[in-house]
Amino acid sequence: MRVHRSSPKLNVRASRWLTHAQTEKRDALIEIEKKYQAMWADSKVFQSNAPSASESALGSVSAAELRSQHPKFFGTMAYPYMNGTLHAGHTFTFSKIEFSTGFARMQGKRALFPLGFHCTGMPIKACADKLVREIEMFGPEFERCPVDEILGGDGEGGANNAPPAKQTQAREDVTKFTAKKGKASAKAVKVKYQFQIMLSLGIPQNEIHRFADPQYWLTFFPPLCQRDLTNFGARIDWRRSFVTTDANPYYDAFVRWQMNRLKELRKIKFGERYTVYSPKDGQPCMDHDRSEGEGVGPQEYLALKLKVKEWAPEAEKLIKGNVPPNANVYFVPATMRPETMYGQVCCFVGPKIIYGVYQVSTEDFFVVTERAARNMAYQGVFAKNGKFPKVMDLPGSSVIGTLVNAPLSFHRDGVRILPMETVLATKGTGVVTSVPSDSPDDYATVIDLAKKAEYYGIKREWAELEIVPIINTPSYGDLAAPFLVKKLKINSPKDTKLLADAKELVYKEGYYQGIIIIGEFKGEKVEDVKPKVRQKLIDSGEAFAYSEPEKSVISRSGDSCVVALMDQWYLDYGEDTWRKQALGWLDNGLETYTPETKHQFEGVLNWLNQWACARTYGLGSKLPWDPHFLVESLSDSTIYMAYYTIAHYLHKDIFGKQPGLAGARAEQMTDEVWDYVFARRELSEAVVKGSGISKEALTSMRREFEYWYPLDLRVSGKDLVPNHLTFFLYVHIALFPPEYWPQGIRANGHLLLNGDKMSKSTGNFLTLDQIVKKYGADASRIALADAGDGVEDANFEESVANSTILRLYNLKEWCEEMVKDQASLRSGSKDGFWDRLFENEMAGLVYETGRSYEATMYKLALKSGLYDFLGARDFYREVTTAAGIGMHRDLVFQYIEFQALLLTPIAPHWAEYIWLEVLKKPSTIQNELFPKIPARVPALTAAREYVKVTSSNITSAEAAQQKKKDKGKNVAFDPKKPKRLTIFAASKYPAWQDKYIDLVREAFDAVSLTVNDKDLAPKVAKMGEMKKAMPFVQGLKRRLLNKESPETVFNRKLAFDEVETLIDMVAGLKKTTGCSAVEIVVVNEGAKSGTLMNGEGGGVEGLPASAEAAVPGTPTFYFENVVEGVIGKS
């Protein structure tokens, strides 16, 4: 049967359809993008090299001096994994380093952004192995797979649906691959098989069988990654790309050198340790090998052996004949608080849990859950590794009432097994020992059991054994759990939130401040006693170490992982000296951009320890000294940024089949050569002779490394801080001199799509290829910049990308029109008021945009560099049109040039088009510098803000009158009849306010930014003008508390000439308000008269009441109708 390919479910919210007009505009922009992508590739504009010997002779200056003489920027992101195409989340992270690279070029730096292709680890091999099994089951084209099997038996789509036509057309050139469906397509139904996932990637059905060979993935996906990023406009130097694993012998040699040196430094060690392990795969399951549970590590417990003294009747019947009569049977609870075992009063099981009885030896049997037994089987607990022989099942309900011996317990005659509904089979061993003196949950449960003994089917006295004090705490006494349960009014075991709060309080204070008051360690601190009691129980044979994954971990092969105790090679992260070096660099050398990222690193560095660096399954490089093992995927990817610096010298293709500029073979790259290239040793004749590589080639590679290193910026998702980014920091510190340690790490949040989590199963998912085809590169890049910059989750809004198409197209057309019709623009002097305001505003926005780019805050850069810049142009166009003077040619051209430059990092194609085809510049904008212009003039900035606010207040007041009139209400004037506007400006503040300003100045503390109301209020009251003074005083206080500059608040002089500004506004106000006259009146002291400042001038008497409210910087105004040539109030 032909396989049915389901249609994707439509996510209505995520769909953002383009109109026909938008599609045409998008296609026009995409055509521009393709043109310049080809131009950049042909001109090799993004291929960056270290200064040549002719620019700076080799060895003539130090590496630091070379970098100073020729400023550089080197940035990278985590290389993507090659088991699929890039999606929007990858692209968001990519955009951060892409924008940084673009801006670095504009700072006059040589900028390098390389990208490799990660193939190490289990994912590819696991997927390939699944396909092998599926081909065996269903045939090479999966023709024997029933439709119902694919759909999970739900019949969706129906068996009668016609299957797709067989795809037989051969496709040899993978770079021409075009996906028929996105990754979400086949995920709209429940995916059961690996070949379905391949179908969802757009792989033709008759070609999927090729992916059963894991090496085929390495040839298939990297070209698609390069294609998609090229279509996005990436500034990547593709000469330096490579695939990982031994598929590239040069990279393989690099990884082996790295591991050799780490072992020599005793950073890699061998020994027995707990590690998350996949029994199915037969090897440790590290973060990149997992489909679920990334970041989860082993949780260590102490497993107690509670020997059965007397079985409950039902359990005794079940046990009989299955377990030898004289056998030792132990219930095995797992605890993290061995110091509290003195206080055991009972032992809990889940009455609905089915336990197993597992044979540990000839005479010993354990009662635990199967999950716990499976973990123990890989920790040396059972006779044979990986085997946990079960002799029988035992329902939890059957063992209630069983009497067991509890090691160390005050109750030497034994304690009973009692029921606890909240016991989980998925945590610990499913058996929980009870210490109600120091566990709020235990106390609440035993109280409940005692109250409802008949309901639970137990004897009341079983739950009423004496609760013995074992730990004294400063806040809660020596029975902390009972104290807090009563204090917090916890009434039953169902009060889970309150119990969780109480548990945290008890455990924290008990550990850090508690004193043991029972047993041989009486009088000692709990934190000191804990390891002693643990060891005492282990030494006595009454307990053993036990570990399990903190949470569920599922391997890429679908295996539920355990914790195994095994001999293995591991990186000794967390070793004291190494950790202190890393913490020191974090504090005094590394730029993390946000305090949240720094705090996350601090947390990880303080808990991270040994990490298994080798495994036996998957793809990768062999461990040099133990080739049975492969280097683990998070251990071969810590310093590959150094490899980028010389990759083009080593090979011309990503597989290293063609030697690069150095002309060296992979086997010539000895450990000694890597040491020299990476500044770990100086060059000797022995190295030159031993390697057979020319001295010129070796010194050239050393020049590339010394110039580009240290890495200036590493960008990654915040989820990689607990592993990759911390390893990256550790290994750089171990292998390189401090001069070459990383300079910056920028962690970003996850990406939402249209406000929701990206999900293939819901269809709310986009690949990079889909984004660019749907919106074009520049509109997509702008939407990514707009998505957000912090470590919190960002949001890619398709509506932003959609609207950006229109914005970019219209702006392009306007620029073209301005250049074409430049003769119609004003020329000559550009010293007019509006010209100066516009020029000043552009200067300020250019400065703000540059600052935001430097801080890697691209949403802010986009705001000032596009949205606000457009707003400044619109304001200039409107006011000059209203004034009847039009825009000045020089300023229009300056605006167009600045706009192209400001958008170059984010929207390079659009910027290039404007630069070359509209402005007719001679060479690419990619080599232009960011604008350097005079600083913004504060007086002009203040004047512009004054104009905006005053104009808005006037037009809003007029509109309000019209609304009142439309509702039939009385109005002060008829907006539709001829009218006059009078604006009242005050030359100085009312004299009565001066004394109150002095009082507030005295009461204000500039350091704490507070006002002493206790002293201020009586002084104001004493002046006798509370009614008018208090609102003024409160206004001053409000401005100060809102952190407005005290100098601005107290020194009440405007930075600009208010009257001159108002006169400049007259022409525009006439047009916007439709007034036949606009008069400017400066109000005299007392506000009864004033002076007309425009028109015929002269004195004005009998001013309206509104004139009195005018103060410098805040004018008032008055509309009145003009009737038949006579001015009169309406």
mmCIF file of N, CA and C in Angstrom, residues 1047-1127:
data_model
loop_
_atom_site.group_PDB
_atom_site.id
_atom_site.type_symbol
_atom_site.label_atom_id
_atom_site.label_comp_id
_atom_site.label_asym_id
_atom_site.label_seq_id
_atom_site.Cartn_x
_atom_site.Cartn_y
_atom_site.Cartn_z
ATOM 1 N N GLU A 1047 18.059 70.020 37.970
ATOM 2 C CA GLU A 1047 18.465 71.286 37.356
ATOM 3 C C GLU A 1047 17.361 71.825 36.449
ATOM 4 N N THR A 1048 16.726 70.904 35.715
ATOM 5 C CA THR A 1048 15.639 71.315 34.818
ATOM 6 C C THR A 1048 14.438 71.796 35.610
ATOM 7 N N VAL A 1049 14.146 71.089 36.712
ATOM 8 C CA VAL A 1049 12.972 71.431 37.510
ATOM 9 C C VAL A 1049 13.146 72.773 38.223
ATOM 10 N N PHE A 1050 14.329 72.987 38.811
ATOM 11 C CA PHE A 1050 14.532 74.184 39.622
ATOM 12 C C PHE A 1050 14.983 75.394 38.810
ATOM 13 N N ASN A 1051 15.789 75.176 37.780
ATOM 14 C CA ASN A 1051 16.274 76.291 36.971
ATOM 15 C C ASN A 1051 15.313 76.488 35.799
ATOM 16 N N ARG A 1052 14.320 77.298 35.978
ATOM 17 C CA ARG A 1052 13.196 77.337 35.055
ATOM 18 C C ARG A 1052 13.431 78.297 33.892
ATOM 19 N N LYS A 1053 14.447 77.981 33.110
ATOM 20 C CA LYS A 1053 14.714 78.758 31.900
ATOM 21 C C LYS A 1053 14.637 77.819 30.711
ATOM 22 N N LEU A 1054 13.899 78.212 29.701
ATOM 23 C CA LEU A 1054 13.758 77.375 28.516
ATOM 24 C C LEU A 1054 15.048 77.384 27.706
ATOM 25 N N ALA A 1055 15.309 76.251 27.046
ATOM 26 C CA ALA A 1055 16.520 76.131 26.232
ATOM 27 C C ALA A 1055 16.361 76.764 24.858
ATOM 28 N N PHE A 1056 15.165 77.221 24.532
ATOM 29 C CA PHE A 1056 14.901 77.803 23.206
ATOM 30 C C PHE A 1056 14.039 79.053 23.376
ATOM 31 N N ASP A 1057 13.929 79.827 22.324
ATOM 32 C CA ASP A 1057 13.116 81.044 22.330
ATOM 33 C C ASP A 1057 11.679 80.651 22.004
ATOM 34 N N GLU A 1058 10.820 80.689 23.014
ATOM 35 C CA GLU A 1058 9.451 80.211 22.833
ATOM 36 C C GLU A 1058 8.664 81.061 21.836
ATOM 37 N N VAL A 1059 8.820 82.361 21.922
ATOM 38 C CA VAL A 1059 8.046 83.242 21.040
ATOM 39 C C VAL A 1059 8.457 83.045 19.580
ATOM 40 N N GLU A 1060 9.760 82.991 19.333
ATOM 41 C CA GLU A 1060 10.231 82.776 17.965
ATOM 42 C C GLU A 1060 9.716 81.441 17.415
ATOM 43 N N THR A 1061 9.705 80.440 18.285
ATOM 44 C CA THR A 1061 9.214 79.126 17.863
ATOM 45 C C THR A 1061 7.740 79.193 17.499
ATOM 46 N N LEU A 1062 6.947 79.881 18.324
ATOM 47 C CA LEU A 1062 5.516 80.016 18.029
ATOM 48 C C LEU A 1062 5.280 80.767 16.714
ATOM 49 N N ILE A 1063 6.076 81.796 16.490
ATOM 50 C CA ILE A 1063 5.933 82.554 15.232
ATOM 51 C C ILE A 1063 6.235 81.655 14.040
ATOM 52 N N ASP A 1064 7.253 80.777 14.192
ATOM 53 C CA ASP A 1064 7.567 79.840 13.110
ATOM 54 C C ASP A 1064 6.441 78.831 12.885
ATOM 55 N N MET A 1065 5.648 78.600 13.910
ATOM 56 C CA MET A 1065 4.557 77.623 13.806
ATOM 57 C C MET A 1065 3.305 78.197 13.165
ATOM 58 N N VAL A 1066 3.218 79.508 13.042
ATOM 59 C CA VAL A 1066 1.964 80.155 12.631
ATOM 60 C C VAL A 1066 1.448 79.626 11.296
ATOM 61 N N ALA A 1067 2.293 79.588 10.293
ATOM 62 C CA ALA A 1067 1.840 79.181 8.963
ATOM 63 C C ALA A 1067 1.267 77.770 8.991
ATOM 64 N N GLY A 1068 1.953 76.864 9.678
ATOM 65 C CA GLY A 1068 1.470 75.497 9.767
ATOM 66 C C GLY A 1068 0.166 75.387 10.532
ATOM 67 N N LEU A 1069 0.040 76.152 11.624
ATOM 68 C CA LEU A 1069 -1.185 76.105 12.410
ATOM 69 C C LEU A 1069 -2.382 76.651 11.626
ATOM 70 N N LYS A 1070 -2.140 77.641 10.821
ATOM 71 C CA LYS A 1070 -3.238 78.153 9.983
ATOM 72 C C LYS A 1070 -3.792 77.034 9.104
ATOM 73 N N LYS A 1071 -2.891 76.258 8.542
ATOM 74 C CA LYS A 1071 -3.319 75.214 7.621
ATOM 75 C C LYS A 1071 -4.007 74.069 8.354
ATOM 76 N N THR A 1072 -3.431 73.655 9.491
ATOM 77 C CA THR A 1072 -3.998 72.499 10.187
ATOM 78 C C THR A 1072 -5.301 72.825 10.903
ATOM 79 N N THR A 1073 -5.461 74.079 11.339
ATOM 80 C CA THR A 1073 -6.690 74.438 12.059
ATOM 81 C C THR A 1073 -7.712 75.129 11.174
ATOM 82 N N GLY A 1074 -7.279 75.614 10.024
ATOM 83 C CA GLY A 1074 -8.191 76.340 9.138
ATOM 84 C C GLY A 1074 -8.512 77.736 9.624
ATOM 85 N N CYS A 1075 -7.683 78.280 10.527
ATOM 86 C CA CYS A 1075 -7.930 79.625 11.066
ATOM 87 C C CYS A 1075 -7.549 80.691 10.036
ATOM 88 N N SER A 1076 -8.321 81.766 10.050
ATOM 89 C CA SER A 1076 -7.986 82.877 9.164
ATOM 90 C C SER A 1076 -6.850 83.709 9.735
ATOM 91 N N ALA A 1077 -6.656 83.604 11.054
ATOM 92 C CA ALA A 1077 -5.559 84.330 11.699
ATOM 93 C C ALA A 1077 -5.084 83.549 12.904
ATOM 94 N N VAL A 1078 -3.760 83.588 13.127
ATOM 95 C CA VAL A 1078 -3.160 83.007 14.330
ATOM 96 C C VAL A 1078 -2.289 84.079 14.949
ATOM 97 N N GLU A 1079 -2.632 84.463 16.177
ATOM 98 C CA GLU A 1079 -1.903 85.545 16.838
ATOM 99 C C GLU A 1079 -1.140 85.003 18.049
ATOM 100 N N ILE A 1080 0.055 85.568 18.258
ATOM 101 C CA ILE A 1080 0.891 85.199 19.393
ATOM 102 C C ILE A 1080 0.932 86.381 20.342
ATOM 103 N N VAL A 1081 0.489 86.155 21.578
ATOM 104 C CA VAL A 1081 0.446 87.227 22.565
ATOM 105 C C VAL A 1081 1.304 86.838 23.766
ATOM 106 N N VAL A 1082 2.257 87.718 24.113
ATOM 107 C CA VAL A 1082 3.038 87.526 25.324
ATOM 108 C C VAL A 1082 2.299 88.206 26.462
ATOM 109 N N VAL A 1083 1.984 87.416 27.496
ATOM 110 C CA VAL A 1083 1.148 87.900 28.599
ATOM 111 C C VAL A 1083 2.002 88.682 29.600
ATOM 112 N N ASN A 1084 1.486 89.831 30.013
ATOM 113 C CA ASN A 1084 2.161 90.641 31.018
ATOM 114 C C ASN A 1084 1.844 90.122 32.418
ATOM 115 N N GLU A 1085 2.613 90.570 33.417
ATOM 116 C CA GLU A 1085 2.383 90.199 34.806
ATOM 117 C C GLU A 1085 0.943 90.545 35.178
ATOM 118 N N GLY A 1086 0.234 89.623 35.795
ATOM 119 C CA GLY A 1086 -1.158 89.833 36.179
ATOM 120 C C GLY A 1086 -2.120 89.278 35.166
ATOM 121 N N ALA A 1087 -1.651 89.024 33.932
ATOM 122 C CA ALA A 1087 -2.443 88.364 32.879
ATOM 123 C C ALA A 1087 -3.674 89.151 32.442
ATOM 124 N N LYS A 1088 -3.680 90.458 32.655
ATOM 125 C CA LYS A 1088 -4.808 91.265 32.188
ATOM 126 C C LYS A 1088 -4.536 91.856 30.807
ATOM 127 N N SER A 1089 -3.259 91.967 30.466
ATOM 128 C CA SER A 1089 -2.888 92.548 29.179
ATOM 129 C C SER A 1089 -1.660 91.820 28.645
ATOM 130 N N GLY A 1090 -1.346 92.127 27.365
ATOM 131 C CA GLY A 1090 -0.192 91.488 26.762
ATOM 132 C C GLY A 1090 0.253 92.236 25.529
ATOM 133 N N THR A 1091 1.243 91.648 24.857
ATOM 134 C CA THR A 1091 1.800 92.272 23.651
ATOM 135 C C THR A 1091 1.684 91.299 22.491
ATOM 136 N N LEU A 1092 1.086 91.791 21.393
ATOM 137 C CA LEU A 1092 0.962 90.988 20.179
ATOM 138 C C LEU A 1092 2.318 90.947 19.494
ATOM 139 N N MET A 1093 2.837 89.730 19.249
ATOM 140 C CA MET A 1093 4.203 89.569 18.755
ATOM 141 C C MET A 1093 4.290 89.362 17.253
ATOM 142 N N ASN A 1094 3.175 89.107 16.577
ATOM 143 C CA ASN A 1094 3.193 88.966 15.117
ATOM 144 C C ASN A 1094 2.125 89.863 14.510
ATOM 145 N N GLY A 1095 2.056 89.874 13.245
ATOM 146 C CA GLY A 1095 1.105 90.764 12.594
ATOM 147 C C GLY A 1095 1.510 92.221 12.780
ATOM 148 N N GLU A 1096 0.546 93.048 13.169
ATOM 149 C CA GLU A 1096 0.810 94.476 13.336
ATOM 150 C C GLU A 1096 1.428 94.796 14.689
ATOM 151 N N GLY A 1097 1.476 93.818 15.604
ATOM 152 C CA GLY A 1097 2.059 94.060 16.919
ATOM 153 C C GLY A 1097 1.177 94.979 17.753
ATOM 154 N N GLY A 1098 1.715 95.457 18.870
ATOM 155 C CA GLY A 1098 0.977 96.385 19.716
ATOM 156 C C GLY A 1098 0.436 95.720 20.957
ATOM 157 N N GLY A 1099 -0.133 96.525 21.826
ATOM 158 C CA GLY A 1099 -0.667 96.026 23.083
ATOM 159 C C GLY A 1099 -2.052 95.440 22.917
ATOM 160 N N VAL A 1100 -2.372 94.502 23.830
ATOM 161 C CA VAL A 1100 -3.681 93.843 23.822
ATOM 162 C C VAL A 1100 -4.212 93.881 25.245
ATOM 163 N N GLU A 1101 -5.435 94.365 25.399
ATOM 164 C CA GLU A 1101 -6.066 94.480 26.712
ATOM 165 C C GLU A 1101 -7.208 93.475 26.838
ATOM 166 N N GLY A 1102 -7.628 93.265 28.091
ATOM 167 C CA GLY A 1102 -8.798 92.423 28.348
ATOM 168 C C GLY A 1102 -8.628 90.981 27.912
ATOM 169 N N LEU A 1103 -7.527 90.360 28.321
ATOM 170 C CA LEU A 1103 -7.252 88.975 27.912
ATOM 171 C C LEU A 1103 -8.224 88.017 28.605
ATOM 172 N N PRO A 1104 -8.561 86.912 27.969
ATOM 173 C CA PRO A 1104 -9.467 85.924 28.580
ATOM 174 C C PRO A 1104 -8.786 85.239 29.761
ATOM 175 N N ALA A 1105 -9.589 84.542 30.563
ATOM 176 C CA ALA A 1105 -9.081 83.897 31.773
ATOM 177 C C ALA A 1105 -7.995 82.866 31.461
ATOM 178 N N SER A 1106 -8.089 82.231 30.294
ATOM 179 C CA SER A 1106 -7.106 81.187 29.962
ATOM 180 C C SER A 1106 -5.693 81.743 29.872
ATOM 181 N N ALA A 1107 -5.554 83.024 29.610
ATOM 182 C CA ALA A 1107 -4.223 83.622 29.481
ATOM 183 C C ALA A 1107 -3.445 83.529 30.790
ATOM 184 N N GLU A 1108 -4.143 83.547 31.923
ATOM 185 C CA GLU A 1108 -3.483 83.547 33.219
ATOM 186 C C GLU A 1108 -2.756 82.225 33.479
ATOM 187 N N ALA A 1109 -3.225 81.134 32.834
ATOM 188 C CA ALA A 1109 -2.645 79.808 33.081
ATOM 189 C C ALA A 1109 -1.356 79.566 32.298
ATOM 190 N N ALA A 1110 -1.011 80.473 31.400
ATOM 191 C CA ALA A 1110 0.201 80.268 30.605
ATOM 192 C C ALA A 1110 1.446 80.414 31.470
ATOM 193 N N VAL A 1111 2.376 79.487 31.268
ATOM 194 C CA VAL A 1111 3.687 79.572 31.916
ATOM 195 C C VAL A 1111 4.731 79.273 30.851
ATOM 196 N N PRO A 1112 5.963 79.695 31.047
ATOM 197 C CA PRO A 1112 6.991 79.445 30.037
ATOM 198 C C PRO A 1112 7.065 77.960 29.659
ATOM 199 N N GLY A 1113 6.999 77.668 28.383
ATOM 200 C CA GLY A 1113 7.055 76.296 27.886
ATOM 201 C C GLY A 1113 5.708 75.625 27.803
ATOM 202 N N THR A 1114 4.689 76.218 28.404
ATOM 203 C CA THR A 1114 3.328 75.659 28.363
ATOM 204 C C THR A 1114 2.351 76.777 28.036
ATOM 205 N N PRO A 1115 2.172 77.091 26.759
ATOM 206 C CA PRO A 1115 1.270 78.168 26.379
ATOM 207 C C PRO A 1115 -0.187 77.733 26.514
ATOM 208 N N THR A 1116 -1.071 78.724 26.588
ATOM 209 C CA THR A 1116 -2.507 78.443 26.505
ATOM 210 C C THR A 1116 -3.003 79.076 25.224
ATOM 211 N N PHE A 1117 -4.218 78.783 24.878
ATOM 212 C CA PHE A 1117 -4.726 79.303 23.597
ATOM 213 C C PHE A 1117 -6.229 79.509 23.690
ATOM 214 N N TYR A 1118 -6.728 80.230 22.693
ATOM 215 C CA TYR A 1118 -8.126 80.670 22.727
ATOM 216 C C TYR A 1118 -8.636 80.769 21.291
ATOM 217 N N PHE A 1119 -9.697 80.005 20.997
ATOM 218 C CA PHE A 1119 -10.349 80.100 19.688
ATOM 219 C C PHE A 1119 -11.538 81.045 19.785
ATOM 220 N N GLU A 1120 -11.760 81.819 18.741
ATOM 221 C CA GLU A 1120 -12.976 82.638 18.647
ATOM 222 C C GLU A 1120 -13.344 82.791 17.180
ATOM 223 N N ASN A 1121 -14.655 82.843 16.955
ATOM 224 C CA ASN A 1121 -15.118 82.997 15.577
ATOM 225 C C ASN A 1121 -14.986 84.437 15.116
ATOM 226 N N VAL A 1122 -14.769 84.583 13.811
ATOM 227 C CA VAL A 1122 -14.706 85.895 13.168
ATOM 228 C C VAL A 1122 -15.990 86.064 12.376
ATOM 229 N N VAL A 1123 -16.800 87.097 12.718
ATOM 230 C CA VAL A 1123 -18.122 87.279 12.089
ATOM 231 C C VAL A 1123 -18.108 88.498 11.176
ATOM 232 N N GLU A 1124 -18.306 88.279 9.877
ATOM 233 C CA GLU A 1124 -18.424 89.339 8.877
ATOM 234 C C GLU A 1124 -17.355 90.414 9.042
ATOM 235 N N GLY A 1125 -16.140 89.951 9.214
ATOM 236 C CA GLY A 1125 -15.019 90.890 9.284
ATOM 237 C C GLY A 1125 -14.851 91.549 10.624
ATOM 238 N N VAL A 1126 -15.749 91.247 11.571
ATOM 239 C CA VAL A 1126 -15.629 91.829 12.911
ATOM 240 C C VAL A 1126 -15.257 90.727 13.881
ATOM 241 N N ILE A 1127 -14.218 90.949 14.681
ATOM 242 C CA ILE A 1127 -13.787 89.942 15.649
ATOM 243 C C ILE A 1127 -14.720 89.974 16.841
#
